Amino acid sequence: MAPVLPLELPLKPRIRLAQGLWLLSWLLALAGGVTLLCSGHLQVQLWHLGTFLAPSCPFSTLPRVALAAGAVALGTGLVGAGTSRASLDAAQYPPWRKVLSPLLVASTAGGGGLLVLALGLALALPGSLDTGLEEGLGAALVHYKDTEVPGHCHAKRLLDELQLRHQCCGRHGYKDWFGVQWVSSRYLDPNDQDVVDRIQSNVEGLYLIDGVPFSCCNPHSPRPCLQSHLSDPHAHPLFNPRQPNLNLWPQGCHGALLGHLQGLASTLGSMLAVTFLLQSLVLLGLRYLQTALEGLGGVIDGEGETQGYLFPSGLKDMLKTWRQGGDAHRPSPEEAPPEEAPPTEGPSEA
C-alpha cells in the first residue's frame, strides 16, 4: 500500500520546512486575530443597527460563524508555531508529538469547515441585506412617532442618530417622510383646522405633511434648516424644491447602510480567504513534518532520509482496512494454508 502524495525530505529540507512552518503559523495566528477583530466589529455594528434590519434577515449569522473560525485559526497558528519550533529540538518535541495528531484532525475538520462555511456566508448573505434593510427601515419610519409606545419608545432617538451619523434621510430619500406620520398625535392641536383637514383627507386618518425631522438637515448648509412645506416652491425664498440637496442629506439611509455593511462584509470575506489559505498551508506542512519525523523516531536531524506523506495508504486501501477492522491481518479460513498431515512412520527396516 503506497502512501498518498509522498515527498522525500532529507535533513536540510526538513529543517527548512520546520522553520518555514514557524513563520507561516505566526502569520496564521495574525490572520486569525484580524479575522476576530473584523467579525467582532461587524457584530457590534449589527447590535447598533439591529433596529433597522428585519428580524428574519440572516445576515447576523455571518459574524458569529466568522468569530468561531477566527478563534480556531488563531489557536491553530499558535499551536503550529510551538510544534514547528519544538520539532527542531529532540528534547522538546515529544510533548508536542502527542498533541499534533488531534490538532490536525480538529483543525482540518472543525476549523476548515468553519472557514468554508464563513466564506460561503460572506459571499451569499450580503444579498439579503437589501430586503432586510428595506423592511426594517420602513418599520422604523412608521414607529418614529411612537415615543410613548412600549417597545418603540427609542425608535425616534435611534433613527435621528442614524440619519445624523450616516448623513442620510428617509429610506431612499427625504420624500419618504411625506408618506408616514412622523409627528405624534400628542403634539397635534385637535382645534387647529389645518390639522383636522389633513387627518380627514387621509384614508387611514394619518397626519401627513411635506416635512422632515431635524436630523435630515445638513449642518453644512449655509442657510437655516428648512423642514416643512418642502413641496411648495413659494414657501421659502431662494429655495428650489427640485434641488433640496443643499439643505437636506441627499442620500437615503437604505443606500448608506447597505454600502456600510456590505463593505464590512467584503473586508471580512477577504480576511477569511487569506486565513483559509494560510491554514491550509500550515496544516499540510505540519502533516508532512509529522510523518517525516515519525520515520526518524521524532528526531529531525536523525541520520538517513525519510519520507513525508498525507496518508499512509490510498483511500481504497484505507477504507478496506477500516471495514475489515482487526480481521484485516488474519487470513480467512478459506485462505488459510492447509495443515500438513503428520508424517507417517514407515516399517522399520531390518
Short mmCIF file of C-alpha atoms in Angstrom, two decimals:
data_model
loop_
_atom_site.label_atom_id
_atom_site.label_comp_id
_atom_site.label_asym_id
_atom_site.label_seq_id
_atom_site.Cartn_x
_atom_site.Cartn_y
_atom_site.Cartn_z
CA MET A 1 0.00 0.00 0.00
CA ALA A 2 1.80 3.11 -1.24
CA PRO A 3 1.39 6.37 0.74
CA VAL A 4 -0.61 9.25 -0.73
CA LEU A 5 1.47 12.14 -2.16
CA PRO A 6 4.83 11.06 -0.72
CA LEU A 7 7.68 13.57 -0.52
CA GLU A 8 11.33 12.81 0.14
CA LEU A 9 12.64 15.04 2.94
CA PRO A 10 16.41 14.94 3.56
CA LEU A 11 17.91 16.78 6.53
CA LYS A 12 18.13 20.32 5.11
CA PRO A 13 14.61 20.34 3.60
CA ARG A 14 13.25 19.04 6.92
CA ILE A 15 14.85 21.90 8.83
CA ARG A 16 13.70 24.47 6.27
CA LEU A 17 10.17 23.03 6.42
CA ALA A 18 10.09 23.43 10.20
CA GLN A 19 11.43 26.98 10.02
CA GLY A 20 9.00 27.95 7.27
CA LEU A 21 6.11 26.44 9.21
CA TRP A 22 7.06 28.52 12.25
CA LEU A 23 6.77 31.70 10.19
CA LEU A 24 3.55 30.60 8.43
CA SER A 25 2.00 29.64 11.76
CA TRP A 26 2.59 33.11 13.19
CA LEU A 27 1.10 34.62 10.04
CA LEU A 28 -1.92 32.34 10.51
CA ALA A 29 -2.25 33.45 14.13
CA LEU A 30 -2.08 37.08 12.99
CA ALA A 31 -4.70 36.48 10.28
CA GLY A 32 -6.92 34.69 12.80
CA GLY A 33 -6.62 37.65 15.18
CA VAL A 34 -7.50 40.15 12.46
CA THR A 35 -10.46 37.96 11.45
CA LEU A 36 -11.64 38.07 15.07
CA LEU A 37 -11.38 41.86 15.08
CA CYS A 38 -13.24 42.23 11.76
CA SER A 39 -16.03 39.86 12.75
CA GLY A 40 -16.28 41.44 16.21
CA HIS A 41 -16.55 44.91 14.67
CA LEU A 42 -19.28 43.72 12.31
CA GLN A 43 -21.13 42.10 15.23
CA VAL A 44 -21.02 45.36 17.22
CA GLN A 45 -22.31 47.29 14.20
CA LEU A 46 -25.21 44.87 13.88
CA TRP A 47 -26.03 45.30 17.55
CA HIS A 48 -26.33 49.05 16.99
CA LEU A 49 -28.15 48.76 13.67
CA GLY A 50 -30.31 45.75 14.51
CA THR A 51 -33.37 48.01 14.84
CA PHE A 52 -33.18 48.79 11.13
CA LEU A 53 -32.86 45.17 9.97
CA ALA A 54 -35.82 42.83 9.59
CA PRO A 55 -35.85 40.08 12.26
CA SER A 56 -35.89 37.46 9.50
CA CYS A 57 -32.66 38.77 7.91
CA PRO A 58 -29.98 36.03 8.25
CA PHE A 59 -27.04 38.41 7.86
CA SER A 60 -26.29 38.36 11.60
CA THR A 61 -25.17 34.72 11.23
CA LEU A 62 -22.02 35.78 9.35
CA PRO A 63 -20.07 37.45 12.19
CA ARG A 64 -20.92 34.65 14.63
CA VAL A 65 -19.55 31.93 12.37
CA ALA A 66 -16.55 34.11 11.46
CA LEU A 67 -15.77 34.63 15.16
CA ALA A 68 -15.59 30.87 15.69
CA ALA A 69 -13.48 30.37 12.53
CA GLY A 70 -11.09 33.15 13.57
CA ALA A 71 -10.68 31.69 17.06
CA VAL A 72 -9.86 28.23 15.66
CA ALA A 73 -7.38 29.74 13.18
CA LEU A 74 -5.69 31.71 15.97
CA GLY A 75 -5.36 28.57 18.09
CA THR A 76 -4.08 26.54 15.14
CA GLY A 77 -1.45 29.16 14.39
CA LEU A 78 -0.20 29.30 17.98
CA VAL A 79 -0.01 25.51 18.34
CA GLY A 80 1.57 25.19 14.89
CA ALA A 81 4.26 27.73 15.83
CA GLY A 82 5.01 25.85 19.04
CA THR A 83 5.11 22.47 17.33
CA SER A 84 7.36 23.56 14.46
CA ARG A 85 9.78 25.24 16.86
CA ALA A 86 9.85 22.23 19.19
CA SER A 87 10.48 19.87 16.26
CA LEU A 88 13.93 21.41 15.88
CA ASP A 89 14.88 20.11 19.34
CA ALA A 90 14.62 16.37 20.02
CA ALA A 91 14.19 17.04 23.75
CA GLN A 92 11.22 19.42 23.32
CA TYR A 93 9.34 17.59 20.58
CA PRO A 94 7.87 14.55 22.46
CA PRO A 95 5.14 16.51 24.35
CA TRP A 96 4.05 18.25 21.12
CA ARG A 97 4.15 14.92 19.29
CA LYS A 98 1.10 13.75 21.27
CA VAL A 99 -0.85 16.94 20.51
CA LEU A 100 -0.12 17.10 16.80
CA SER A 101 -2.45 14.35 15.54
CA PRO A 102 -5.57 15.64 17.38
CA LEU A 103 -4.68 19.16 16.25
CA LEU A 104 -4.51 18.14 12.61
CA VAL A 105 -7.84 16.32 12.77
CA ALA A 106 -9.65 19.08 14.68
CA SER A 107 -8.23 21.93 12.61
CA THR A 108 -8.93 20.21 9.31
CA ALA A 109 -12.47 19.07 10.11
CA GLY A 110 -13.60 21.81 12.50
CA GLY A 111 -11.52 24.84 11.55
CA GLY A 112 -11.58 24.14 7.84
CA GLY A 113 -15.32 23.54 7.90
CA LEU A 114 -15.96 26.77 9.80
CA LEU A 115 -13.80 28.76 7.39
CA VAL A 116 -15.53 27.31 4.34
CA LEU A 117 -18.94 28.00 5.91
CA ALA A 118 -17.96 31.55 6.84
CA LEU A 119 -16.62 32.19 3.33
CA GLY A 120 -19.85 30.92 1.82
CA LEU A 121 -21.90 33.15 4.12
CA ALA A 122 -19.71 36.15 3.29
CA LEU A 123 -20.45 35.61 -0.39
CA ALA A 124 -24.16 34.77 -0.09
CA LEU A 125 -25.60 36.74 2.82
CA PRO A 126 -24.83 40.35 1.77
CA GLY A 127 -27.55 39.95 -0.84
CA SER A 128 -30.13 39.52 1.93
CA LEU A 129 -29.29 42.96 3.32
CA ASP A 130 -31.30 44.73 0.62
CA THR A 131 -34.59 43.15 1.64
CA GLY A 132 -33.76 43.23 5.34
CA LEU A 133 -32.99 46.96 5.33
CA GLU A 134 -35.99 47.73 3.15
CA GLU A 135 -38.34 46.14 5.67
CA GLY A 136 -36.51 47.29 8.79
CA LEU A 137 -36.18 50.95 7.79
CA GLY A 138 -39.80 51.07 6.67
CA ALA A 139 -40.90 49.88 10.12
CA ALA A 140 -38.55 52.38 11.80
CA LEU A 141 -40.10 55.31 9.91
CA VAL A 142 -43.60 54.19 10.89
CA HIS A 143 -42.68 53.92 14.58
CA TYR A 144 -40.74 57.21 14.69
CA LYS A 145 -43.70 58.94 16.34
CA ASP A 146 -44.33 56.20 18.94
CA THR A 147 -42.18 57.74 21.67
CA GLU A 148 -44.55 56.54 24.40
CA VAL A 149 -45.41 53.11 22.99
CA PRO A 150 -43.66 50.23 24.82
CA GLY A 151 -41.15 48.56 22.56
CA HIS A 152 -40.83 51.58 20.25
CA CYS A 153 -40.05 54.42 22.65
CA HIS A 154 -36.42 54.59 21.44
CA ALA A 155 -37.25 54.48 17.72
CA LYS A 156 -37.12 58.28 17.30
CA ARG A 157 -33.78 58.67 19.05
CA LEU A 158 -32.19 55.77 17.16
CA LEU A 159 -33.41 56.98 13.78
CA ASP A 160 -32.29 60.56 14.43
CA GLU A 161 -28.85 59.29 15.45
CA LEU A 162 -28.72 57.10 12.35
CA GLN A 163 -29.53 59.97 9.98
CA LEU A 164 -27.00 62.29 11.63
CA ARG A 165 -24.21 59.70 11.85
CA HIS A 166 -24.59 58.31 8.33
CA GLN A 167 -25.72 61.60 6.76
CA CYS A 168 -28.87 60.16 5.25
CA CYS A 169 -32.57 60.99 5.19
CA GLY A 170 -35.54 58.64 4.92
CA ARG A 171 -35.38 55.17 3.47
CA HIS A 172 -34.48 56.10 -0.11
CA GLY A 173 -34.74 59.89 0.13
CA TYR A 174 -36.31 62.75 2.06
CA LYS A 175 -39.70 62.30 0.37
CA ASP A 176 -40.20 59.02 2.23
CA TRP A 177 -41.14 61.13 5.25
CA PHE A 178 -44.05 62.61 3.30
CA GLY A 179 -45.82 59.22 3.28
CA VAL A 180 -45.72 58.48 7.03
CA GLN A 181 -46.99 60.30 10.08
CA TRP A 182 -43.83 61.09 11.99
CA VAL A 183 -45.35 63.68 14.36
CA SER A 184 -47.00 62.11 17.41
CA SER A 185 -50.72 62.81 17.82
CA ARG A 186 -49.90 64.01 21.32
CA TYR A 187 -48.32 67.14 19.86
CA LEU A 188 -51.14 67.92 17.40
CA ASP A 189 -53.73 70.55 18.20
CA PRO A 190 -57.20 69.00 17.64
CA ASN A 191 -58.68 72.52 17.40
CA ASP A 192 -56.42 73.50 14.52
CA GLN A 193 -58.46 73.38 11.32
CA ASP A 194 -55.41 72.57 9.19
CA VAL A 195 -54.66 69.53 11.39
CA VAL A 196 -58.27 68.37 11.20
CA ASP A 197 -58.38 68.79 7.42
CA ARG A 198 -55.18 66.81 6.90
CA ILE A 199 -56.34 63.94 9.08
CA GLN A 200 -59.77 63.80 7.46
CA SER A 201 -58.31 63.94 3.96
CA ASN A 202 -56.26 60.79 4.59
CA VAL A 203 -57.94 57.41 4.19
CA GLU A 204 -56.06 55.94 7.17
CA GLY A 205 -56.58 59.02 9.33
CA LEU A 206 -52.90 59.97 9.38
CA TYR A 207 -51.42 63.42 9.72
CA LEU A 208 -49.18 63.70 6.66
CA ILE A 209 -47.08 66.76 5.86
CA ASP A 210 -44.41 67.61 3.33
CA GLY A 211 -41.77 67.97 6.04
CA VAL A 212 -38.87 66.02 7.54
CA PRO A 213 -37.32 65.63 11.02
CA PHE A 214 -34.46 67.89 12.05
CA SER A 215 -31.93 65.06 11.66
CA CYS A 216 -32.38 65.25 7.88
CA CYS A 217 -30.86 68.72 7.78
CA ASN A 218 -27.33 69.15 6.54
CA PRO A 219 -25.39 71.24 9.09
CA HIS A 220 -23.01 72.33 6.33
CA SER A 221 -25.83 74.17 4.60
CA PRO A 222 -25.28 77.95 4.54
CA ARG A 223 -28.93 78.65 5.35
CA PRO A 224 -31.10 77.60 8.31
CA CYS A 225 -32.71 74.20 8.18
CA LEU A 226 -35.91 74.00 6.17
CA GLN A 227 -38.10 71.19 7.45
CA SER A 228 -41.66 71.99 6.35
CA HIS A 229 -43.52 72.89 3.15
CA LEU A 230 -40.75 71.36 1.08
CA SER A 231 -43.09 70.80 -1.89
CA ASP A 232 -44.18 74.44 -2.08
CA PRO A 233 -41.87 76.45 -4.35
CA HIS A 234 -43.17 79.73 -2.86
CA ALA A 235 -42.95 78.83 0.83
CA HIS A 236 -39.23 79.65 1.21
CA PRO A 237 -37.34 82.42 -0.58
CA LEU A 238 -34.50 81.30 -2.79
CA PHE A 239 -35.30 77.62 -2.22
CA ASN A 240 -35.77 75.29 -5.15
CA PRO A 241 -37.67 72.09 -4.18
CA ARG A 242 -36.11 70.37 -7.18
CA GLN A 243 -32.64 70.82 -5.63
CA PRO A 244 -33.08 70.22 -1.89
CA ASN A 245 -29.64 68.66 -1.51
CA LEU A 246 -28.16 71.99 -0.46
CA ASN A 247 -30.25 71.84 2.71
CA LEU A 248 -31.04 68.14 3.32
CA TRP A 249 -29.00 64.95 3.22
CA PRO A 250 -29.18 63.74 -0.39
CA GLN A 251 -28.79 60.01 0.30
CA GLY A 252 -31.36 57.63 1.72
CA CYS A 253 -30.44 55.53 4.75
CA HIS A 254 -31.04 52.30 2.83
CA GLY A 255 -28.18 53.00 0.45
CA ALA A 256 -25.93 54.33 3.22
CA LEU A 257 -26.38 51.29 5.47
CA LEU A 258 -26.23 48.86 2.57
CA GLY A 259 -22.87 50.22 1.44
CA HIS A 260 -21.56 50.36 5.02
CA LEU A 261 -22.48 46.78 5.96
CA GLN A 262 -21.52 45.29 2.60
CA GLY A 263 -18.14 46.99 2.88
CA LEU A 264 -17.57 45.41 6.30
CA ALA A 265 -18.69 42.02 4.95
CA SER A 266 -16.33 42.36 1.98
CA THR A 267 -13.38 43.12 4.27
CA LEU A 268 -14.27 40.17 6.47
CA GLY A 269 -14.59 37.90 3.43
CA SER A 270 -11.11 38.89 2.24
CA MET A 271 -9.65 38.11 5.66
CA LEU A 272 -11.43 34.76 5.73
CA ALA A 273 -9.95 33.87 2.32
CA VAL A 274 -6.41 34.77 3.48
CA THR A 275 -6.92 32.83 6.71
CA PHE A 276 -8.20 29.78 4.81
CA LEU A 277 -5.15 29.81 2.51
CA LEU A 278 -2.68 30.15 5.40
CA GLN A 279 -4.41 27.47 7.47
CA SER A 280 -4.35 25.05 4.53
CA LEU A 281 -0.61 25.60 4.04
CA VAL A 282 0.14 25.23 7.76
CA LEU A 283 -1.87 22.02 8.11
CA LEU A 284 -0.29 20.49 5.01
CA GLY A 285 3.20 21.41 6.20
CA LEU A 286 2.57 20.08 9.71
CA ARG A 287 1.32 16.79 8.30
CA TYR A 288 4.43 16.33 6.14
CA LEU A 289 6.66 17.30 9.05
CA GLN A 290 4.87 14.91 11.40
CA THR A 291 5.06 11.91 9.09
CA ALA A 292 8.69 12.64 8.22
CA LEU A 293 9.69 12.77 11.89
CA GLU A 294 7.76 9.58 12.66
CA GLY A 295 10.13 7.76 10.34
CA LEU A 296 13.09 9.09 12.35
CA GLY A 297 11.67 8.48 15.81
CA GLY A 298 10.88 12.17 16.35
CA VAL A 299 14.45 13.39 15.77
CA ILE A 300 14.67 15.93 12.95
CA ASP A 301 18.44 15.60 12.47
CA GLY A 302 18.42 11.82 12.53
CA GLU A 303 20.59 10.02 10.06
CA GLY A 304 19.21 8.97 6.74
CA GLU A 305 16.45 10.19 4.50
CA THR A 306 12.79 9.92 5.34
CA GLN A 307 9.52 10.36 3.53
CA GLY A 308 6.61 12.61 4.38
CA TYR A 309 3.09 11.91 3.15
CA LEU A 310 -0.54 12.85 3.66
CA PHE A 311 -1.97 9.36 4.23
CA PRO A 312 -0.13 6.09 4.80
CA SER A 313 -2.10 4.35 2.05
CA GLY A 314 -4.57 5.06 -0.73
CA LEU A 315 -8.18 5.84 0.01
CA LYS A 316 -9.35 2.47 -1.27
CA ASP A 317 -6.90 0.60 0.92
CA MET A 318 -7.75 2.75 3.94
CA LEU A 319 -11.47 2.09 3.55
CA LYS A 320 -10.80 -1.61 3.14
CA THR A 321 -8.68 -1.65 6.29
CA TRP A 322 -11.28 0.28 8.30
CA ARG A 323 -14.06 -2.02 7.04
CA GLN A 324 -12.24 -5.19 7.89
CA GLY A 325 -11.05 -3.86 11.24
CA GLY A 326 -8.96 -6.22 13.27
CA ASP A 327 -9.60 -9.11 10.91
CA ALA A 328 -7.67 -7.41 8.14
CA HIS A 329 -4.46 -9.08 9.23
CA ARG A 330 -5.97 -12.51 9.84
CA PRO A 331 -6.49 -14.82 6.86
CA SER A 332 -9.96 -16.25 6.35
CA PRO A 333 -10.47 -19.99 6.77
CA GLU A 334 -10.61 -20.41 3.00
CA GLU A 335 -7.36 -18.52 2.55
CA ALA A 336 -5.54 -20.31 5.39
CA PRO A 337 -2.94 -22.78 4.16
CA PRO A 338 -3.95 -26.39 4.64
CA GLU A 339 -2.46 -28.09 7.60
CA GLU A 340 0.22 -30.57 6.74
CA ALA A 341 -0.53 -34.11 7.74
CA PRO A 342 1.88 -35.52 10.27
CA PRO A 343 4.42 -37.79 8.64
CA THR A 344 3.60 -41.46 8.90
CA GLU A 345 6.27 -43.76 10.08
CA GLY A 346 7.09 -46.46 7.63
CA PRO A 347 8.02 -50.02 8.61
CA SER A 348 11.38 -50.08 10.17
CA GLU A 349 13.98 -51.68 8.12
CA ALA A 350 15.60 -54.67 9.46
#
